[in-house]
Short mmCIF file of N, CA and C in Angstrom, two decimals:
data_model
loop_
_atom_site.label_atom_id
_atom_site.label_comp_id
_atom_site.label_asym_id
_atom_site.label_seq_id
_atom_site.Cartn_x
_atom_site.Cartn_y
_atom_site.Cartn_z
N UNK A 198 27.31 -46.63 31.32
CA UNK A 198 26.28 -46.83 30.33
C UNK A 198 26.73 -46.18 29.04
N UNK A 199 26.68 -46.91 27.93
CA UNK A 199 27.12 -46.35 26.67
C UNK A 199 26.13 -45.29 26.17
N UNK A 200 26.64 -44.29 25.51
CA UNK A 200 25.82 -43.23 24.93
C UNK A 200 25.51 -43.62 23.49
N UNK A 201 24.27 -43.59 23.13
CA UNK A 201 23.86 -43.93 21.77
C UNK A 201 23.62 -42.65 20.99
N UNK A 202 24.22 -42.52 19.86
CA UNK A 202 24.05 -41.35 19.01
C UNK A 202 22.96 -41.66 18.00
N UNK A 203 22.01 -40.74 17.86
CA UNK A 203 20.92 -40.93 16.90
C UNK A 203 21.19 -40.13 15.64
N UNK A 204 21.06 -40.76 14.52
CA UNK A 204 21.12 -40.04 13.25
C UNK A 204 19.74 -39.42 13.04
N UNK A 205 19.59 -38.47 12.12
CA UNK A 205 18.27 -37.88 11.91
C UNK A 205 17.21 -38.93 11.61
N UNK A 206 17.56 -39.96 10.82
CA UNK A 206 16.58 -40.99 10.48
C UNK A 206 16.20 -41.81 11.71
N UNK A 207 17.18 -42.20 12.52
CA UNK A 207 16.86 -42.99 13.70
C UNK A 207 16.16 -42.16 14.76
N UNK A 208 16.38 -40.84 14.76
CA UNK A 208 15.71 -39.97 15.73
C UNK A 208 14.21 -39.98 15.52
N UNK A 209 13.77 -40.02 14.26
CA UNK A 209 12.33 -40.06 13.98
C UNK A 209 11.73 -41.34 14.52
N UNK A 210 12.46 -42.46 14.34
CA UNK A 210 11.94 -43.73 14.81
C UNK A 210 11.96 -43.82 16.33
N UNK A 211 12.78 -43.00 16.97
CA UNK A 211 12.85 -43.00 18.43
C UNK A 211 11.70 -42.23 19.06
N UNK A 212 10.98 -41.45 18.26
CA UNK A 212 9.85 -40.67 18.79
C UNK A 212 8.70 -41.60 19.11
N UNK A 213 7.84 -41.14 19.95
CA UNK A 213 6.61 -41.86 20.22
C UNK A 213 5.86 -42.04 18.90
N UNK A 214 5.22 -43.16 18.67
CA UNK A 214 4.51 -43.38 17.40
C UNK A 214 3.47 -42.31 17.09
N UNK A 215 2.76 -41.82 18.09
CA UNK A 215 1.74 -40.79 17.84
C UNK A 215 2.36 -39.49 17.35
N UNK A 216 3.52 -39.13 17.92
CA UNK A 216 4.20 -37.91 17.49
C UNK A 216 4.76 -38.10 16.09
N UNK A 217 5.37 -39.22 15.83
CA UNK A 217 5.93 -39.49 14.50
C UNK A 217 4.84 -39.47 13.44
N UNK A 218 3.66 -39.95 13.77
CA UNK A 218 2.56 -39.97 12.80
C UNK A 218 2.12 -38.57 12.41
N UNK A 219 2.33 -37.60 13.28
CA UNK A 219 1.92 -36.22 12.99
C UNK A 219 2.88 -35.51 12.04
N UNK A 220 4.12 -35.94 11.99
CA UNK A 220 5.12 -35.23 11.20
C UNK A 220 4.76 -35.11 9.73
N UNK A 221 4.40 -36.18 9.01
CA UNK A 221 4.05 -36.02 7.59
C UNK A 221 2.85 -35.12 7.40
N UNK A 222 1.85 -35.22 8.26
CA UNK A 222 0.66 -34.38 8.13
C UNK A 222 1.00 -32.92 8.34
N UNK A 223 1.90 -32.64 9.29
CA UNK A 223 2.28 -31.26 9.56
C UNK A 223 2.99 -30.67 8.36
N UNK A 224 3.88 -31.41 7.75
CA UNK A 224 4.59 -30.92 6.58
C UNK A 224 3.63 -30.65 5.43
N UNK A 225 2.69 -31.56 5.21
CA UNK A 225 1.72 -31.36 4.12
C UNK A 225 0.82 -30.18 4.40
N UNK A 226 0.38 -30.06 5.66
CA UNK A 226 -0.49 -28.95 6.03
C UNK A 226 0.23 -27.61 5.90
N UNK A 227 1.49 -27.57 6.29
CA UNK A 227 2.24 -26.32 6.20
C UNK A 227 2.33 -25.84 4.76
N UNK A 228 2.57 -26.75 3.83
CA UNK A 228 2.64 -26.36 2.41
C UNK A 228 1.30 -25.85 1.91
N UNK A 229 0.20 -26.49 2.33
CA UNK A 229 -1.14 -26.07 1.90
C UNK A 229 -1.49 -24.71 2.49
N UNK A 230 -1.15 -24.50 3.75
CA UNK A 230 -1.45 -23.21 4.39
C UNK A 230 -0.69 -22.09 3.71
N UNK A 231 0.57 -22.35 3.34
CA UNK A 231 1.36 -21.32 2.68
C UNK A 231 0.73 -20.94 1.35
N UNK A 232 0.18 -21.92 0.64
CA UNK A 232 -0.45 -21.63 -0.65
C UNK A 232 -1.69 -20.77 -0.48
N UNK A 233 -2.40 -20.90 0.64
CA UNK A 233 -3.63 -20.15 0.85
C UNK A 233 -3.37 -18.70 1.24
N UNK A 234 -2.18 -18.39 1.69
CA UNK A 234 -1.96 -17.08 2.25
C UNK A 234 -1.35 -16.07 1.27
N UNK A 235 -1.29 -16.38 -0.01
CA UNK A 235 -0.78 -15.43 -0.99
C UNK A 235 -1.84 -14.34 -1.16
N UNK A 236 -1.51 -13.13 -0.77
CA UNK A 236 -2.44 -12.02 -0.85
C UNK A 236 -2.54 -11.52 -2.28
N UNK A 237 -3.75 -11.23 -2.74
CA UNK A 237 -3.94 -10.67 -4.07
C UNK A 237 -3.16 -9.36 -4.18
N UNK A 238 -2.49 -9.18 -5.30
CA UNK A 238 -1.80 -7.91 -5.54
C UNK A 238 -2.84 -6.82 -5.76
N UNK A 239 -2.45 -5.59 -5.57
CA UNK A 239 -3.36 -4.44 -5.71
C UNK A 239 -4.14 -4.48 -7.03
N UNK A 240 -3.50 -4.87 -8.11
CA UNK A 240 -4.12 -4.82 -9.45
C UNK A 240 -5.00 -6.03 -9.76
N UNK A 241 -4.91 -7.11 -8.98
CA UNK A 241 -5.61 -8.34 -9.32
C UNK A 241 -7.11 -8.32 -9.05
N UNK A 242 -7.57 -7.84 -7.91
CA UNK A 242 -9.02 -7.87 -7.70
C UNK A 242 -9.73 -6.66 -8.34
N UNK A 243 -10.78 -6.94 -9.06
CA UNK A 243 -11.63 -5.87 -9.61
C UNK A 243 -12.73 -5.62 -8.60
N UNK A 244 -12.87 -4.39 -8.15
CA UNK A 244 -13.86 -4.03 -7.13
C UNK A 244 -14.98 -3.24 -7.80
N UNK A 245 -16.22 -3.64 -7.53
CA UNK A 245 -17.39 -2.94 -8.05
C UNK A 245 -18.34 -2.65 -6.88
N UNK A 246 -19.11 -1.58 -7.00
CA UNK A 246 -20.08 -1.22 -5.95
C UNK A 246 -21.27 -0.52 -6.59
N UNK A 247 -22.43 -0.73 -5.99
CA UNK A 247 -23.67 -0.13 -6.50
C UNK A 247 -24.69 -0.06 -5.37
N UNK A 248 -25.34 1.08 -5.21
CA UNK A 248 -26.39 1.23 -4.19
C UNK A 248 -27.60 0.39 -4.60
N UNK A 249 -28.30 -0.12 -3.61
CA UNK A 249 -29.52 -0.88 -3.86
C UNK A 249 -30.62 0.12 -4.21
N UNK A 250 -31.26 -0.01 -5.39
CA UNK A 250 -32.27 0.98 -5.80
C UNK A 250 -33.39 1.18 -4.78
N UNK A 251 -33.86 0.13 -4.16
CA UNK A 251 -34.96 0.24 -3.21
C UNK A 251 -34.51 0.79 -1.85
N UNK A 252 -33.19 0.78 -1.58
CA UNK A 252 -32.67 1.26 -0.31
C UNK A 252 -31.26 1.81 -0.52
N UNK A 253 -31.13 3.09 -0.90
CA UNK A 253 -29.82 3.65 -1.20
C UNK A 253 -28.86 3.75 -0.01
N UNK A 254 -29.32 3.36 1.20
CA UNK A 254 -28.40 3.31 2.33
C UNK A 254 -27.63 1.99 2.37
N UNK A 255 -27.95 1.09 1.43
CA UNK A 255 -27.23 -0.18 1.31
C UNK A 255 -26.50 -0.20 -0.02
N UNK A 256 -25.21 -0.52 0.04
CA UNK A 256 -24.38 -0.61 -1.16
C UNK A 256 -23.92 -2.05 -1.30
N UNK A 257 -24.16 -2.63 -2.46
CA UNK A 257 -23.66 -3.98 -2.75
C UNK A 257 -22.27 -3.85 -3.34
N UNK A 258 -21.36 -4.66 -2.83
CA UNK A 258 -19.96 -4.63 -3.26
C UNK A 258 -19.58 -6.02 -3.74
N UNK A 259 -18.74 -6.06 -4.75
CA UNK A 259 -18.21 -7.36 -5.18
C UNK A 259 -16.76 -7.20 -5.61
N UNK A 260 -16.02 -8.27 -5.43
CA UNK A 260 -14.61 -8.29 -5.81
C UNK A 260 -14.38 -9.56 -6.63
N UNK A 261 -13.72 -9.40 -7.78
CA UNK A 261 -13.45 -10.52 -8.68
C UNK A 261 -11.94 -10.65 -8.89
N UNK A 262 -11.44 -11.86 -8.76
CA UNK A 262 -10.02 -12.13 -8.98
C UNK A 262 -9.77 -12.20 -10.49
N UNK A 263 -9.02 -11.22 -11.00
CA UNK A 263 -8.71 -11.17 -12.44
C UNK A 263 -7.39 -11.85 -12.78
N UNK A 264 -6.71 -12.41 -11.79
CA UNK A 264 -5.42 -13.04 -12.07
C UNK A 264 -5.61 -14.49 -12.52
N UNK A 265 -4.55 -15.10 -12.91
CA UNK A 265 -4.60 -16.49 -13.35
C UNK A 265 -4.36 -17.48 -12.24
N UNK A 266 -4.23 -17.00 -11.01
CA UNK A 266 -4.02 -17.91 -9.88
C UNK A 266 -4.86 -17.47 -8.69
N UNK A 267 -5.11 -18.41 -7.79
CA UNK A 267 -5.86 -18.09 -6.58
C UNK A 267 -5.06 -17.16 -5.69
N UNK A 268 -5.76 -16.30 -4.99
CA UNK A 268 -5.11 -15.39 -4.05
C UNK A 268 -6.13 -15.04 -2.98
N UNK A 269 -5.69 -14.35 -1.95
CA UNK A 269 -6.59 -14.03 -0.86
C UNK A 269 -6.76 -12.53 -0.68
N UNK A 270 -7.92 -12.17 -0.20
CA UNK A 270 -8.22 -10.81 0.24
C UNK A 270 -8.57 -10.91 1.72
N UNK A 271 -8.66 -9.80 2.41
CA UNK A 271 -9.07 -9.84 3.80
C UNK A 271 -10.51 -10.34 3.88
N UNK A 272 -10.89 -10.96 4.97
CA UNK A 272 -12.27 -11.49 5.06
C UNK A 272 -13.32 -10.40 5.15
N UNK A 273 -12.87 -9.16 5.42
CA UNK A 273 -13.79 -8.03 5.53
C UNK A 273 -13.34 -6.95 4.55
N UNK A 274 -14.23 -6.45 3.69
CA UNK A 274 -13.82 -5.35 2.82
C UNK A 274 -13.51 -4.10 3.65
N UNK A 275 -12.54 -3.34 3.20
CA UNK A 275 -12.22 -2.07 3.86
C UNK A 275 -13.02 -0.99 3.15
N UNK A 276 -13.95 -0.37 3.85
CA UNK A 276 -14.84 0.63 3.26
C UNK A 276 -14.68 1.94 4.02
N UNK A 277 -14.30 3.00 3.29
CA UNK A 277 -14.15 4.32 3.89
C UNK A 277 -15.07 5.30 3.16
N UNK A 278 -15.32 6.43 3.81
CA UNK A 278 -16.30 7.39 3.31
C UNK A 278 -15.70 8.79 3.21
N UNK A 279 -15.51 9.27 1.98
CA UNK A 279 -15.03 10.63 1.76
C UNK A 279 -13.84 10.96 2.64
N UNK A 280 -13.94 12.10 3.32
CA UNK A 280 -12.85 12.54 4.20
C UNK A 280 -13.11 12.21 5.67
N UNK A 281 -14.06 11.32 5.94
CA UNK A 281 -14.36 10.93 7.31
C UNK A 281 -13.33 9.93 7.83
N UNK A 282 -13.08 9.95 9.12
CA UNK A 282 -12.17 8.99 9.73
C UNK A 282 -12.88 7.66 9.91
N UNK A 283 -12.11 6.58 9.89
CA UNK A 283 -12.65 5.27 10.21
C UNK A 283 -13.18 4.52 9.01
N UNK A 284 -13.62 3.30 9.29
CA UNK A 284 -14.14 2.40 8.26
C UNK A 284 -15.47 1.83 8.71
N UNK A 285 -16.18 1.23 7.77
CA UNK A 285 -17.40 0.50 8.12
C UNK A 285 -17.00 -0.67 9.01
N UNK A 286 -17.76 -0.92 10.05
CA UNK A 286 -17.45 -1.99 10.99
C UNK A 286 -18.14 -3.28 10.56
N UNK A 287 -17.49 -4.43 10.80
CA UNK A 287 -18.07 -5.70 10.36
C UNK A 287 -19.28 -6.13 11.19
N UNK A 288 -20.22 -6.77 10.53
CA UNK A 288 -21.34 -7.43 11.20
C UNK A 288 -21.34 -8.90 10.78
N UNK A 289 -21.33 -9.84 11.71
CA UNK A 289 -21.23 -9.61 13.13
C UNK A 289 -19.86 -9.01 13.47
N UNK A 290 -19.78 -8.37 14.64
CA UNK A 290 -18.55 -7.71 15.06
C UNK A 290 -17.40 -8.69 15.12
N UNK A 291 -16.23 -8.20 14.82
CA UNK A 291 -15.02 -9.01 14.88
C UNK A 291 -13.91 -8.30 14.15
N UNK A 292 -12.68 -8.53 14.57
CA UNK A 292 -11.55 -7.84 13.94
C UNK A 292 -11.22 -8.40 12.57
N UNK A 293 -10.62 -7.58 11.76
CA UNK A 293 -10.13 -7.99 10.46
C UNK A 293 -8.94 -8.91 10.66
N UNK A 294 -8.74 -9.83 9.70
CA UNK A 294 -7.57 -10.67 9.75
C UNK A 294 -7.60 -11.79 10.76
N UNK A 295 -8.76 -12.08 11.36
CA UNK A 295 -8.87 -13.20 12.30
C UNK A 295 -10.06 -14.03 11.89
N UNK A 296 -10.08 -15.28 12.33
CA UNK A 296 -11.16 -16.15 11.88
C UNK A 296 -12.52 -15.71 12.40
N UNK A 297 -13.50 -16.04 11.61
CA UNK A 297 -14.88 -15.71 11.89
C UNK A 297 -15.37 -16.55 13.05
N UNK A 298 -15.93 -15.94 14.12
CA UNK A 298 -16.40 -16.72 15.26
C UNK A 298 -17.53 -17.67 14.91
N UNK A 299 -18.25 -17.42 13.82
CA UNK A 299 -19.33 -18.31 13.45
C UNK A 299 -18.83 -19.46 12.59
N UNK A 300 -17.54 -19.52 12.35
CA UNK A 300 -16.96 -20.61 11.57
C UNK A 300 -16.59 -20.15 10.19
N UNK A 301 -15.47 -20.65 9.66
CA UNK A 301 -15.03 -20.21 8.35
C UNK A 301 -15.91 -20.77 7.25
N UNK A 302 -16.06 -20.01 6.18
CA UNK A 302 -16.79 -20.50 5.02
C UNK A 302 -15.85 -21.35 4.19
N UNK A 303 -16.35 -21.94 3.14
CA UNK A 303 -15.53 -22.78 2.29
C UNK A 303 -14.38 -22.00 1.68
N UNK A 304 -14.52 -20.70 1.55
CA UNK A 304 -13.50 -19.90 0.90
C UNK A 304 -12.63 -19.12 1.87
N UNK A 305 -12.82 -19.30 3.15
CA UNK A 305 -12.00 -18.55 4.10
C UNK A 305 -11.07 -19.51 4.83
N UNK A 306 -10.00 -18.98 5.37
CA UNK A 306 -9.10 -19.81 6.14
C UNK A 306 -8.94 -19.20 7.53
N UNK A 307 -8.32 -19.96 8.45
CA UNK A 307 -8.22 -19.49 9.84
C UNK A 307 -7.46 -18.18 10.01
N UNK A 308 -6.67 -17.76 9.03
CA UNK A 308 -5.91 -16.52 9.18
C UNK A 308 -6.80 -15.29 9.02
N UNK A 309 -8.02 -15.47 8.55
CA UNK A 309 -8.90 -14.34 8.33
C UNK A 309 -8.92 -13.88 6.90
N UNK A 310 -8.30 -14.64 6.03
CA UNK A 310 -8.31 -14.30 4.62
C UNK A 310 -9.48 -14.99 3.92
N UNK A 311 -9.86 -14.44 2.79
CA UNK A 311 -10.91 -15.04 1.96
C UNK A 311 -10.27 -15.38 0.62
N UNK A 312 -10.26 -16.64 0.26
CA UNK A 312 -9.61 -17.09 -0.97
C UNK A 312 -10.51 -16.86 -2.18
N UNK A 313 -9.90 -16.29 -3.21
CA UNK A 313 -10.58 -16.09 -4.48
C UNK A 313 -9.83 -16.88 -5.56
N UNK A 314 -10.46 -17.89 -6.11
CA UNK A 314 -9.86 -18.62 -7.21
C UNK A 314 -9.92 -17.74 -8.46
N UNK A 315 -9.13 -18.05 -9.49
CA UNK A 315 -9.13 -17.23 -10.70
C UNK A 315 -10.55 -17.07 -11.27
N UNK A 316 -10.93 -15.83 -11.54
CA UNK A 316 -12.23 -15.54 -12.14
C UNK A 316 -13.40 -15.57 -11.16
N UNK A 317 -13.16 -15.94 -9.91
CA UNK A 317 -14.25 -16.03 -8.93
C UNK A 317 -14.55 -14.68 -8.30
N UNK A 318 -15.78 -14.53 -7.82
CA UNK A 318 -16.25 -13.28 -7.23
C UNK A 318 -16.75 -13.53 -5.81
N UNK A 319 -16.49 -12.57 -4.93
CA UNK A 319 -17.03 -12.58 -3.57
C UNK A 319 -17.90 -11.33 -3.42
N UNK A 320 -18.87 -11.40 -2.53
CA UNK A 320 -19.86 -10.33 -2.38
C UNK A 320 -19.94 -9.86 -0.94
N UNK A 321 -20.23 -8.58 -0.77
CA UNK A 321 -20.47 -8.00 0.55
C UNK A 321 -21.56 -6.94 0.41
N UNK A 322 -22.12 -6.54 1.53
CA UNK A 322 -23.10 -5.46 1.54
C UNK A 322 -22.72 -4.49 2.65
N UNK A 323 -22.91 -3.20 2.37
CA UNK A 323 -22.56 -2.15 3.32
C UNK A 323 -23.82 -1.34 3.61
N UNK A 324 -24.12 -1.17 4.89
CA UNK A 324 -25.22 -0.27 5.29
C UNK A 324 -24.55 1.00 5.76
N UNK A 325 -24.77 2.09 5.03
CA UNK A 325 -24.06 3.34 5.32
C UNK A 325 -24.64 4.09 6.51
N UNK A 326 -25.94 3.90 6.75
CA UNK A 326 -26.60 4.58 7.86
C UNK A 326 -27.83 3.75 8.26
N UNK A 327 -28.07 3.65 9.56
CA UNK A 327 -29.24 2.91 10.02
C UNK A 327 -30.50 3.76 9.97
N UNK A 328 -30.38 5.01 10.43
CA UNK A 328 -31.53 5.92 10.45
C UNK A 328 -31.16 7.19 9.70
N UNK A 329 -31.59 7.33 8.43
CA UNK A 329 -31.23 8.51 7.64
C UNK A 329 -31.70 9.84 8.22
N UNK A 330 -32.67 9.81 9.16
CA UNK A 330 -33.16 11.06 9.75
C UNK A 330 -32.38 11.46 11.00
N UNK A 331 -31.45 10.61 11.44
CA UNK A 331 -30.63 10.92 12.62
C UNK A 331 -29.89 12.23 12.38
N UNK A 332 -29.93 13.18 13.32
CA UNK A 332 -29.26 14.46 13.12
C UNK A 332 -27.72 14.35 13.04
N UNK A 333 -27.16 13.21 13.43
CA UNK A 333 -25.71 13.01 13.36
C UNK A 333 -25.22 12.58 11.98
N UNK A 334 -26.15 12.30 11.08
CA UNK A 334 -25.78 11.80 9.75
C UNK A 334 -24.87 12.79 9.04
N UNK A 335 -23.81 12.27 8.44
CA UNK A 335 -22.89 13.07 7.63
C UNK A 335 -23.17 12.77 6.17
N UNK A 336 -22.78 13.68 5.31
CA UNK A 336 -22.94 13.49 3.87
C UNK A 336 -21.56 13.60 3.23
N UNK A 337 -21.24 12.61 2.38
CA UNK A 337 -19.95 12.61 1.69
C UNK A 337 -20.19 12.39 0.20
N UNK A 338 -19.20 12.76 -0.59
CA UNK A 338 -19.31 12.62 -2.05
C UNK A 338 -18.84 11.27 -2.57
N UNK A 339 -17.98 10.59 -1.77
CA UNK A 339 -17.39 9.34 -2.26
C UNK A 339 -17.37 8.25 -1.21
N UNK A 340 -17.25 7.03 -1.72
CA UNK A 340 -17.08 5.83 -0.91
C UNK A 340 -15.93 5.06 -1.56
N UNK A 341 -14.98 4.57 -0.76
CA UNK A 341 -13.85 3.80 -1.28
C UNK A 341 -13.90 2.39 -0.71
N UNK A 342 -13.71 1.40 -1.59
CA UNK A 342 -13.72 0.00 -1.19
C UNK A 342 -12.39 -0.63 -1.58
N UNK A 343 -11.77 -1.32 -0.62
CA UNK A 343 -10.55 -2.08 -0.88
C UNK A 343 -10.78 -3.53 -0.45
N UNK A 344 -10.24 -4.45 -1.23
CA UNK A 344 -10.38 -5.87 -0.91
C UNK A 344 -9.44 -6.30 0.21
N UNK A 345 -8.44 -5.48 0.48
CA UNK A 345 -7.45 -5.77 1.52
C UNK A 345 -7.02 -4.44 2.14
N UNK A 346 -6.80 -4.38 3.44
CA UNK A 346 -6.43 -3.10 4.07
C UNK A 346 -5.16 -2.47 3.50
N UNK A 347 -4.27 -3.26 2.92
CA UNK A 347 -3.04 -2.72 2.34
C UNK A 347 -3.25 -2.12 0.95
N UNK A 348 -4.41 -2.33 0.36
CA UNK A 348 -4.72 -1.81 -0.98
C UNK A 348 -5.30 -0.40 -0.90
N UNK A 349 -5.07 0.37 -1.95
CA UNK A 349 -5.65 1.73 -2.02
C UNK A 349 -7.16 1.67 -2.23
N UNK A 350 -7.62 0.67 -2.94
CA UNK A 350 -9.04 0.52 -3.18
C UNK A 350 -9.52 1.33 -4.37
N UNK A 351 -10.80 1.23 -4.62
CA UNK A 351 -11.44 1.96 -5.73
C UNK A 351 -12.47 2.91 -5.13
N UNK A 352 -12.45 4.15 -5.63
CA UNK A 352 -13.35 5.18 -5.13
C UNK A 352 -14.52 5.35 -6.08
N UNK A 353 -15.71 5.43 -5.50
CA UNK A 353 -16.95 5.61 -6.25
C UNK A 353 -17.62 6.90 -5.80
N UNK A 354 -18.12 7.69 -6.73
CA UNK A 354 -18.88 8.88 -6.36
C UNK A 354 -20.29 8.46 -6.00
N UNK A 355 -21.00 9.33 -5.30
CA UNK A 355 -22.39 9.05 -4.95
C UNK A 355 -23.21 8.80 -6.21
N UNK A 356 -22.99 9.61 -7.25
CA UNK A 356 -23.74 9.45 -8.50
C UNK A 356 -23.42 8.10 -9.15
N UNK A 357 -22.14 7.71 -9.18
CA UNK A 357 -21.76 6.43 -9.79
C UNK A 357 -22.37 5.25 -9.04
N UNK A 358 -22.53 5.39 -7.73
CA UNK A 358 -23.14 4.32 -6.94
C UNK A 358 -24.65 4.24 -7.15
N UNK A 359 -25.25 5.36 -7.60
CA UNK A 359 -26.70 5.42 -7.69
C UNK A 359 -27.32 5.83 -6.37
N UNK A 360 -26.53 6.56 -5.56
CA UNK A 360 -26.99 6.96 -4.22
C UNK A 360 -27.49 8.40 -4.18
N UNK A 361 -27.66 9.03 -5.33
CA UNK A 361 -28.11 10.42 -5.35
C UNK A 361 -26.92 11.37 -5.36
N UNK A 362 -27.13 12.56 -4.78
CA UNK A 362 -26.08 13.58 -4.81
C UNK A 362 -25.06 13.43 -3.69
N UNK A 363 -25.38 12.65 -2.65
CA UNK A 363 -24.45 12.44 -1.53
C UNK A 363 -24.73 11.08 -0.89
N UNK A 364 -23.70 10.55 -0.27
CA UNK A 364 -23.82 9.30 0.48
C UNK A 364 -24.02 9.68 1.95
N UNK A 365 -25.13 9.24 2.53
CA UNK A 365 -25.40 9.52 3.94
C UNK A 365 -24.68 8.48 4.79
N UNK A 366 -23.95 8.93 5.81
CA UNK A 366 -23.13 8.03 6.62
C UNK A 366 -23.30 8.32 8.11
N UNK A 367 -23.52 7.28 8.88
CA UNK A 367 -23.46 7.35 10.33
C UNK A 367 -23.41 5.91 10.85
N UNK A 368 -22.34 5.57 11.54
CA UNK A 368 -22.13 4.24 12.08
C UNK A 368 -22.33 3.15 11.01
N UNK A 369 -21.57 3.23 9.91
CA UNK A 369 -21.71 2.26 8.83
C UNK A 369 -21.21 0.86 9.22
N UNK A 370 -21.83 -0.15 8.63
CA UNK A 370 -21.44 -1.54 8.87
C UNK A 370 -21.29 -2.26 7.53
N UNK A 371 -20.47 -3.30 7.52
CA UNK A 371 -20.27 -4.12 6.33
C UNK A 371 -20.31 -5.59 6.70
N UNK A 372 -20.73 -6.40 5.77
CA UNK A 372 -20.67 -7.86 5.96
C UNK A 372 -19.26 -8.32 5.63
N UNK A 373 -18.96 -9.52 6.00
CA UNK A 373 -17.75 -10.18 5.52
C UNK A 373 -18.02 -10.60 4.08
N UNK A 374 -16.95 -10.95 3.35
CA UNK A 374 -17.16 -11.45 1.99
C UNK A 374 -18.00 -12.71 2.04
N UNK A 375 -18.94 -12.82 1.11
CA UNK A 375 -19.85 -13.95 1.03
C UNK A 375 -19.74 -14.61 -0.35
N UNK A 376 -20.19 -15.84 -0.46
CA UNK A 376 -20.12 -16.58 -1.72
C UNK A 376 -21.16 -16.11 -2.74
N UNK A 377 -22.20 -15.39 -2.28
CA UNK A 377 -23.23 -14.93 -3.21
C UNK A 377 -23.77 -13.57 -2.77
N UNK A 378 -24.36 -12.86 -3.71
CA UNK A 378 -24.99 -11.57 -3.40
C UNK A 378 -26.16 -11.78 -2.45
N UNK A 379 -26.90 -12.87 -2.63
CA UNK A 379 -28.04 -13.15 -1.75
C UNK A 379 -27.58 -13.37 -0.31
N UNK A 380 -26.45 -14.06 -0.13
CA UNK A 380 -25.92 -14.28 1.22
C UNK A 380 -25.51 -12.95 1.85
N UNK A 381 -24.90 -12.05 1.07
CA UNK A 381 -24.52 -10.73 1.58
C UNK A 381 -25.76 -9.92 1.96
N UNK A 382 -26.80 -9.98 1.13
CA UNK A 382 -28.06 -9.29 1.44
C UNK A 382 -28.65 -9.81 2.76
N UNK A 383 -28.64 -11.12 2.95
CA UNK A 383 -29.17 -11.69 4.19
C UNK A 383 -28.33 -11.25 5.38
N UNK A 384 -27.01 -11.24 5.22
CA UNK A 384 -26.12 -10.88 6.33
C UNK A 384 -26.31 -9.42 6.78
N UNK A 385 -26.68 -8.53 5.87
CA UNK A 385 -26.89 -7.12 6.22
C UNK A 385 -28.34 -6.87 6.65
N UNK A 386 -29.21 -7.86 6.47
CA UNK A 386 -30.61 -7.72 6.86
C UNK A 386 -31.51 -7.18 5.77
N UNK A 387 -31.04 -7.25 4.53
CA UNK A 387 -31.82 -6.74 3.40
C UNK A 387 -32.91 -7.73 2.98
N UNK A 388 -32.63 -9.01 3.13
CA UNK A 388 -33.61 -10.05 2.78
C UNK A 388 -33.45 -11.20 3.78
N UNK A 389 -34.40 -12.07 3.78
CA UNK A 389 -34.37 -13.22 4.71
C UNK A 389 -34.08 -14.49 3.99
#
């Protein structure tokens, strides 16, 4: 039996039609996915935070892309408190850098990143303590927010946040980035 040698072009035609049909889509998808995964540089996102006047145990956070191109931040803000160990945990629960079990938003991708187009803002809300009278509550002078775990983040004093002389902390939680402040408020349980 003669051996037939396939050139790269003839090899594609030798594939099953269903497999061959996937090749162009895979190449196009790979290029699009690569474009979505460019992480914002440390200097690109502007991070702001402010305590809610009616409930100083909730801090509203926002991040704005100041660059001229789209980039991504982690889907969950990294929030730390003074010299305490650990970070605010996401609600609903889930690890950073993985897709949201409730389904990705229009601005998130399956890698767990949240895309920010130039000039666009994303919002989150942080509940620093559930029960301020709990005897386990700690008091810290600062809160630091980073848009990505690899970033140093921006540190806010309790006074700058509008949280009084100290930030009360015990089992803090944070929302994932949301498209609006109202969505972040709903996700943390501040409004319905």
